[in-house]
Amino acid sequence: KLPRVVEGADGAAAVADTGEAPGEAPLAPDRLPSAVTDLYVTGGEKAGAKLARTKPVRRALKIHRERDEVLAEMGVRKRFVADEPEDRRAYALRTADGGVLAVVPVAHTVELTARSGERGKGGKASVTPSSAEAVYDGSARRTITDDHLGQAVAHLPPSGAPRVLGADYAMINSR
């Protein structure tokens, strides 16, 4: 559920400073992208540790935790790497509880690497791209690198952990 947004004198939503954490909150809106990305990269051991364990956060942590379970059987290692979106602007509105509702860009890269023991054509280790990856490059290769770009919506209350309310990604490149 979205928090109630404060209206300004003109009736429009009141804009918040994206560089300032509301009240005693541990993060400012412009720091949310690194916290959300950290969920995938480290399993929330760094900046992601500051986030409340909402459903979207638990889902990201599960993806991190299970990243190699299925692929390991096929001799493929999956690794998440932090990335920065080209447009890093965050948007924030003041909420009635003294907090902030923020929409921020998020990005990460996924690397799928064939382990040296797995041999494909020509005796070289390779990974075959999925149908989504093949749109960009259909050739089997040692490492497939997928770029993912998205956005996250979070409520930063004036005290306590920021609550990620939703996050959505799309693959924008595969090489």
PDB file of C-alpha atoms in Angstrom:
ATOM      1  CA  LYS A   1       0.000   0.000   0.000  1.00  0.00           C
ATOM      2  CA  LEU A   2       1.316   3.414  -0.958  1.00  0.00           C
ATOM      3  CA  PRO A   3       1.662   6.026   1.784  1.00  0.00           C
ATOM      4  CA  ARG A   4      -0.412   9.188   1.552  1.00  0.00           C
ATOM      5  CA  VAL A   5       1.453  11.944  -0.316  1.00  0.00           C
ATOM      6  CA  VAL A   6       1.464  15.514   1.022  1.00  0.00           C
ATOM      7  CA  GLU A   7      -0.101  18.170  -1.216  1.00  0.00           C
ATOM      8  CA  GLY A   8       1.426  21.599  -1.613  1.00  0.00           C
ATOM      9  CA  ALA A   9      -0.524  24.869  -1.533  1.00  0.00           C
ATOM     10  CA  ASP A  10      -1.155  24.530  -5.268  1.00  0.00           C
ATOM     11  CA  GLY A  11      -2.723  21.087  -4.795  1.00  0.00           C
ATOM     12  CA  ALA A  12       0.167  19.263  -6.473  1.00  0.00           C
ATOM     13  CA  ALA A  13       2.231  16.621  -4.716  1.00  0.00           C
ATOM     14  CA  ALA A  14       4.996  18.083  -2.546  1.00  0.00           C
ATOM     15  CA  VAL A  15       8.450  17.257  -3.915  1.00  0.00           C
ATOM     16  CA  ALA A  16      11.157  15.995  -1.529  1.00  0.00           C
ATOM     17  CA  ASP A  17      14.927  16.411  -1.790  1.00  0.00           C
ATOM     18  CA  THR A  18      16.367  13.150  -3.158  1.00  0.00           C
ATOM     19  CA  GLY A  19      19.730  13.799  -1.505  1.00  0.00           C
ATOM     20  CA  GLU A  20      18.410  13.968   2.056  1.00  0.00           C
ATOM     21  CA  ALA A  21      17.191  11.126   4.237  1.00  0.00           C
ATOM     22  CA  PRO A  22      13.869  11.946   5.903  1.00  0.00           C
ATOM     23  CA  GLY A  23      14.112  12.262   9.686  1.00  0.00           C
ATOM     24  CA  GLU A  24      16.257   9.474  11.115  1.00  0.00           C
ATOM     25  CA  ALA A  25      15.972   7.219   8.043  1.00  0.00           C
ATOM     26  CA  PRO A  26      19.215   5.360   7.207  1.00  0.00           C
ATOM     27  CA  LEU A  27      19.128   6.193   3.482  1.00  0.00           C
ATOM     28  CA  ALA A  28      18.356   9.125   1.210  1.00  0.00           C
ATOM     29  CA  PRO A  29      16.315   8.378  -1.935  1.00  0.00           C
ATOM     30  CA  ASP A  30      19.364   8.763  -4.178  1.00  0.00           C
ATOM     31  CA  ARG A  31      21.100   5.980  -2.190  1.00  0.00           C
ATOM     32  CA  LEU A  32      18.304   3.463  -2.768  1.00  0.00           C
ATOM     33  CA  PRO A  33      19.607   2.175  -6.129  1.00  0.00           C
ATOM     34  CA  SER A  34      22.807   0.841  -4.563  1.00  0.00           C
ATOM     35  CA  ALA A  35      20.849  -0.741  -1.689  1.00  0.00           C
ATOM     36  CA  VAL A  36      18.431  -2.507  -4.049  1.00  0.00           C
ATOM     37  CA  THR A  37      21.249  -3.673  -6.340  1.00  0.00           C
ATOM     38  CA  ASP A  38      23.170  -4.975  -3.326  1.00  0.00           C
ATOM     39  CA  LEU A  39      20.366  -7.466  -2.683  1.00  0.00           C
ATOM     40  CA  TYR A  40      21.300  -9.260  -5.917  1.00  0.00           C
ATOM     41  CA  VAL A  41      25.068  -8.763  -5.737  1.00  0.00           C
ATOM     42  CA  THR A  42      25.855  -9.665  -2.093  1.00  0.00           C
ATOM     43  CA  GLY A  43      22.552 -10.961  -0.788  1.00  0.00           C
ATOM     44  CA  GLY A  44      21.993  -7.728   1.122  1.00  0.00           C
ATOM     45  CA  GLU A  45      25.208  -7.822   3.138  1.00  0.00           C
ATOM     46  CA  LYS A  46      26.147  -4.181   2.499  1.00  0.00           C
ATOM     47  CA  ALA A  47      23.769  -1.308   1.607  1.00  0.00           C
ATOM     48  CA  GLY A  48      20.875  -3.760   1.179  1.00  0.00           C
ATOM     49  CA  ALA A  49      21.064  -4.614   4.893  1.00  0.00           C
ATOM     50  CA  LYS A  50      19.414  -1.244   5.592  1.00  0.00           C
ATOM     51  CA  LEU A  51      16.186  -2.240   3.793  1.00  0.00           C
ATOM     52  CA  ALA A  52      13.108  -3.691   5.490  1.00  0.00           C
ATOM     53  CA  ARG A  53      12.414  -7.290   4.469  1.00  0.00           C
ATOM     54  CA  THR A  54       9.384  -6.565   2.290  1.00  0.00           C
ATOM     55  CA  LYS A  55       8.106  -9.014  -0.320  1.00  0.00           C
ATOM     56  CA  PRO A  56      10.179  -7.474  -3.181  1.00  0.00           C
ATOM     57  CA  VAL A  57      13.301  -7.545  -0.982  1.00  0.00           C
ATOM     58  CA  ARG A  58      12.724 -11.178   0.032  1.00  0.00           C
ATOM     59  CA  ARG A  59      12.222 -12.079  -3.649  1.00  0.00           C
ATOM     60  CA  ALA A  60      15.546 -10.435  -4.608  1.00  0.00           C
ATOM     61  CA  LEU A  61      17.329 -12.203  -1.746  1.00  0.00           C
ATOM     62  CA  LYS A  62      15.864 -15.528  -2.869  1.00  0.00           C
ATOM     63  CA  ILE A  63      17.113 -14.908  -6.423  1.00  0.00           C
ATOM     64  CA  HIS A  64      20.588 -14.224  -5.034  1.00  0.00           C
ATOM     65  CA  ARG A  65      20.522 -17.270  -2.757  1.00  0.00           C
ATOM     66  CA  GLU A  66      19.332 -19.637  -5.500  1.00  0.00           C
ATOM     67  CA  ARG A  67      21.384 -18.125  -8.348  1.00  0.00           C
ATOM     68  CA  ASP A  68      23.484 -21.249  -8.956  1.00  0.00           C
ATOM     69  CA  GLU A  69      21.151 -24.072  -7.905  1.00  0.00           C
ATOM     70  CA  VAL A  70      19.741 -25.015 -11.317  1.00  0.00           C
ATOM     71  CA  LEU A  71      22.577 -23.756 -13.498  1.00  0.00           C
ATOM     72  CA  ALA A  72      25.319 -25.487 -11.480  1.00  0.00           C
ATOM     73  CA  GLU A  73      23.965 -28.851 -12.622  1.00  0.00           C
ATOM     74  CA  MET A  74      24.597 -27.668 -16.192  1.00  0.00           C
ATOM     75  CA  GLY A  75      28.100 -26.414 -15.374  1.00  0.00           C
ATOM     76  CA  VAL A  76      27.188 -22.724 -15.463  1.00  0.00           C
ATOM     77  CA  ARG A  77      28.007 -20.111 -12.827  1.00  0.00           C
ATOM     78  CA  LYS A  78      25.636 -17.137 -12.401  1.00  0.00           C
ATOM     79  CA  ARG A  79      26.961 -13.898 -10.951  1.00  0.00           C
ATOM     80  CA  PHE A  80      25.304 -10.527 -10.378  1.00  0.00           C
ATOM     81  CA  VAL A  81      27.394  -7.382 -10.864  1.00  0.00           C
ATOM     82  CA  ALA A  82      26.387  -3.888  -9.760  1.00  0.00           C
ATOM     83  CA  ASP A  83      25.730  -1.486 -12.606  1.00  0.00           C
ATOM     84  CA  GLU A  84      24.604   2.122 -12.854  1.00  0.00           C
ATOM     85  CA  PRO A  85      21.805   3.256 -15.129  1.00  0.00           C
ATOM     86  CA  GLU A  86      22.706   5.955 -17.620  1.00  0.00           C
ATOM     87  CA  ASP A  87      19.989   8.203 -16.158  1.00  0.00           C
ATOM     88  CA  ARG A  88      20.463   8.119 -12.385  1.00  0.00           C
ATOM     89  CA  ARG A  89      17.781  10.633 -11.466  1.00  0.00           C
ATOM     90  CA  ALA A  90      15.668   9.713  -8.446  1.00  0.00           C
ATOM     91  CA  TYR A  91      12.220  11.192  -7.849  1.00  0.00           C
ATOM     92  CA  ALA A  92      10.719  11.740  -4.411  1.00  0.00           C
ATOM     93  CA  LEU A  93       7.494  13.040  -2.883  1.00  0.00           C
ATOM     94  CA  ARG A  94       6.877  13.958   0.743  1.00  0.00           C
ATOM     95  CA  THR A  95       4.489  11.684   2.626  1.00  0.00           C
ATOM     96  CA  ALA A  96       2.016  12.521   5.384  1.00  0.00           C
ATOM     97  CA  ASP A  97       4.040  10.552   7.953  1.00  0.00           C
ATOM     98  CA  GLY A  98       7.073  12.819   7.424  1.00  0.00           C
ATOM     99  CA  GLY A  99       8.780  10.348   5.130  1.00  0.00           C
ATOM    100  CA  VAL A 100       9.357  10.127   1.407  1.00  0.00           C
ATOM    101  CA  LEU A 101       7.940   8.066  -1.448  1.00  0.00           C
ATOM    102  CA  ALA A 102      10.726   7.537  -3.987  1.00  0.00           C
ATOM    103  CA  VAL A 103      11.001   6.128  -7.494  1.00  0.00           C
ATOM    104  CA  VAL A 104      14.576   5.304  -8.438  1.00  0.00           C
ATOM    105  CA  PRO A 105      16.397   3.690 -11.375  1.00  0.00           C
ATOM    106  CA  VAL A 106      18.105   0.359 -10.693  1.00  0.00           C
ATOM    107  CA  ALA A 107      20.477  -1.719 -12.802  1.00  0.00           C
ATOM    108  CA  HIS A 108      22.593  -4.820 -12.614  1.00  0.00           C
ATOM    109  CA  THR A 109      24.437  -7.158 -14.922  1.00  0.00           C
ATOM    110  CA  VAL A 110      24.091 -10.937 -14.878  1.00  0.00           C
ATOM    111  CA  GLU A 111      27.052 -13.011 -16.010  1.00  0.00           C
ATOM    112  CA  LEU A 112      26.528 -16.652 -16.954  1.00  0.00           C
ATOM    113  CA  THR A 113      29.878 -18.404 -17.331  1.00  0.00           C
ATOM    114  CA  ALA A 114      30.521 -21.967 -18.455  1.00  0.00           C
ATOM    115  CA  ARG A 115      32.836 -23.748 -16.083  1.00  0.00           C
ATOM    116  CA  SER A 116      35.932 -25.105 -17.757  1.00  0.00           C
ATOM    117  CA  GLY A 117      34.838 -28.716 -17.297  1.00  0.00           C
ATOM    118  CA  GLU A 118      31.750 -28.239 -19.480  1.00  0.00           C
ATOM    119  CA  ARG A 119      32.562 -28.715 -23.149  1.00  0.00           C
ATOM    120  CA  GLY A 120      30.478 -27.487 -26.030  1.00  0.00           C
ATOM    121  CA  LYS A 121      31.216 -27.366 -29.740  1.00  0.00           C
ATOM    122  CA  GLY A 122      34.875 -27.614 -30.573  1.00  0.00           C
ATOM    123  CA  GLY A 123      35.764 -28.772 -27.055  1.00  0.00           C
ATOM    124  CA  LYS A 124      35.452 -25.272 -25.592  1.00  0.00           C
ATOM    125  CA  ALA A 125      33.253 -24.486 -22.608  1.00  0.00           C
ATOM    126  CA  SER A 126      30.151 -22.568 -23.709  1.00  0.00           C
ATOM    127  CA  VAL A 127      26.715 -21.379 -22.641  1.00  0.00           C
ATOM    128  CA  THR A 128      23.779 -21.437 -25.051  1.00  0.00           C
ATOM    129  CA  PRO A 129      21.689 -18.252 -24.826  1.00  0.00           C
ATOM    130  CA  SER A 130      18.024 -18.372 -23.834  1.00  0.00           C
ATOM    131  CA  SER A 131      15.431 -17.214 -26.376  1.00  0.00           C
ATOM    132  CA  ALA A 132      15.409 -13.747 -24.738  1.00  0.00           C
ATOM    133  CA  GLU A 133      19.212 -13.517 -24.864  1.00  0.00           C
ATOM    134  CA  ALA A 134      19.321 -14.832 -28.435  1.00  0.00           C
ATOM    135  CA  VAL A 135      17.443 -11.729 -29.631  1.00  0.00           C
ATOM    136  CA  TYR A 136      20.687  -9.822 -28.989  1.00  0.00           C
ATOM    137  CA  ASP A 137      23.219 -12.572 -29.785  1.00  0.00           C
ATOM    138  CA  GLY A 138      22.240 -16.134 -30.589  1.00  0.00           C
ATOM    139  CA  SER A 139      25.720 -17.639 -30.516  1.00  0.00           C
ATOM    140  CA  ALA A 140      26.898 -20.020 -27.804  1.00  0.00           C
ATOM    141  CA  ARG A 141      29.804 -18.490 -25.904  1.00  0.00           C
ATOM    142  CA  ARG A 142      31.935 -18.917 -22.783  1.00  0.00           C
ATOM    143  CA  THR A 143      30.200 -16.051 -20.938  1.00  0.00           C
ATOM    144  CA  ILE A 144      26.825 -14.464 -21.531  1.00  0.00           C
ATOM    145  CA  THR A 145      26.510 -10.990 -20.057  1.00  0.00           C
ATOM    146  CA  ASP A 146      22.982  -9.626 -19.654  1.00  0.00           C
ATOM    147  CA  ASP A 147      22.288  -5.991 -18.760  1.00  0.00           C
ATOM    148  CA  HIS A 148      19.126  -5.377 -16.739  1.00  0.00           C
ATOM    149  CA  LEU A 149      17.577  -1.951 -16.176  1.00  0.00           C
ATOM    150  CA  GLY A 150      14.575  -1.172 -14.040  1.00  0.00           C
ATOM    151  CA  GLN A 151      12.981   0.948 -11.384  1.00  0.00           C
ATOM    152  CA  ALA A 152      12.123   0.553  -7.739  1.00  0.00           C
ATOM    153  CA  VAL A 153       9.501   2.274  -5.615  1.00  0.00           C
ATOM    154  CA  ALA A 154      10.173   2.660  -1.908  1.00  0.00           C
ATOM    155  CA  HIS A 155       8.743   4.368   1.144  1.00  0.00           C
ATOM    156  CA  LEU A 156      11.373   5.915   3.388  1.00  0.00           C
ATOM    157  CA  PRO A 157       9.641   6.545   6.717  1.00  0.00           C
ATOM    158  CA  PRO A 158      11.100   9.222   9.017  1.00  0.00           C
ATOM    159  CA  SER A 159      12.452   6.436  11.233  1.00  0.00           C
ATOM    160  CA  GLY A 160      13.076   2.780  10.618  1.00  0.00           C
ATOM    161  CA  ALA A 161      14.128   0.875   7.553  1.00  0.00           C
ATOM    162  CA  PRO A 162      13.159   1.949   4.027  1.00  0.00           C
ATOM    163  CA  ARG A 163      10.436  -0.283   2.570  1.00  0.00           C
ATOM    164  CA  VAL A 164      10.829  -1.329  -1.053  1.00  0.00           C
ATOM    165  CA  LEU A 165       7.256  -1.571  -2.344  1.00  0.00           C
ATOM    166  CA  GLY A 166       8.106  -2.852  -5.801  1.00  0.00           C
ATOM    167  CA  ALA A 167      10.906  -3.322  -8.288  1.00  0.00           C
ATOM    168  CA  ASP A 168      10.765  -4.283 -11.938  1.00  0.00           C
ATOM    169  CA  TYR A 169      13.550  -5.042 -14.408  1.00  0.00           C
ATOM    170  CA  ALA A 170      13.901  -5.681 -18.123  1.00  0.00           C
ATOM    171  CA  MET A 171      16.863  -7.116 -19.993  1.00  0.00           C
ATOM    172  CA  ILE A 172      18.166  -4.384 -22.292  1.00  0.00           C
ATOM    173  CA  ASN A 173      21.180  -6.149 -23.788  1.00  0.00           C
ATOM    174  CA  SER A 174      22.904  -9.521 -23.969  1.00  0.00           C
ATOM    175  CA  ARG A 175      26.395 -10.055 -25.269  1.00  0.00           C
TER     176      ARG A 175
END
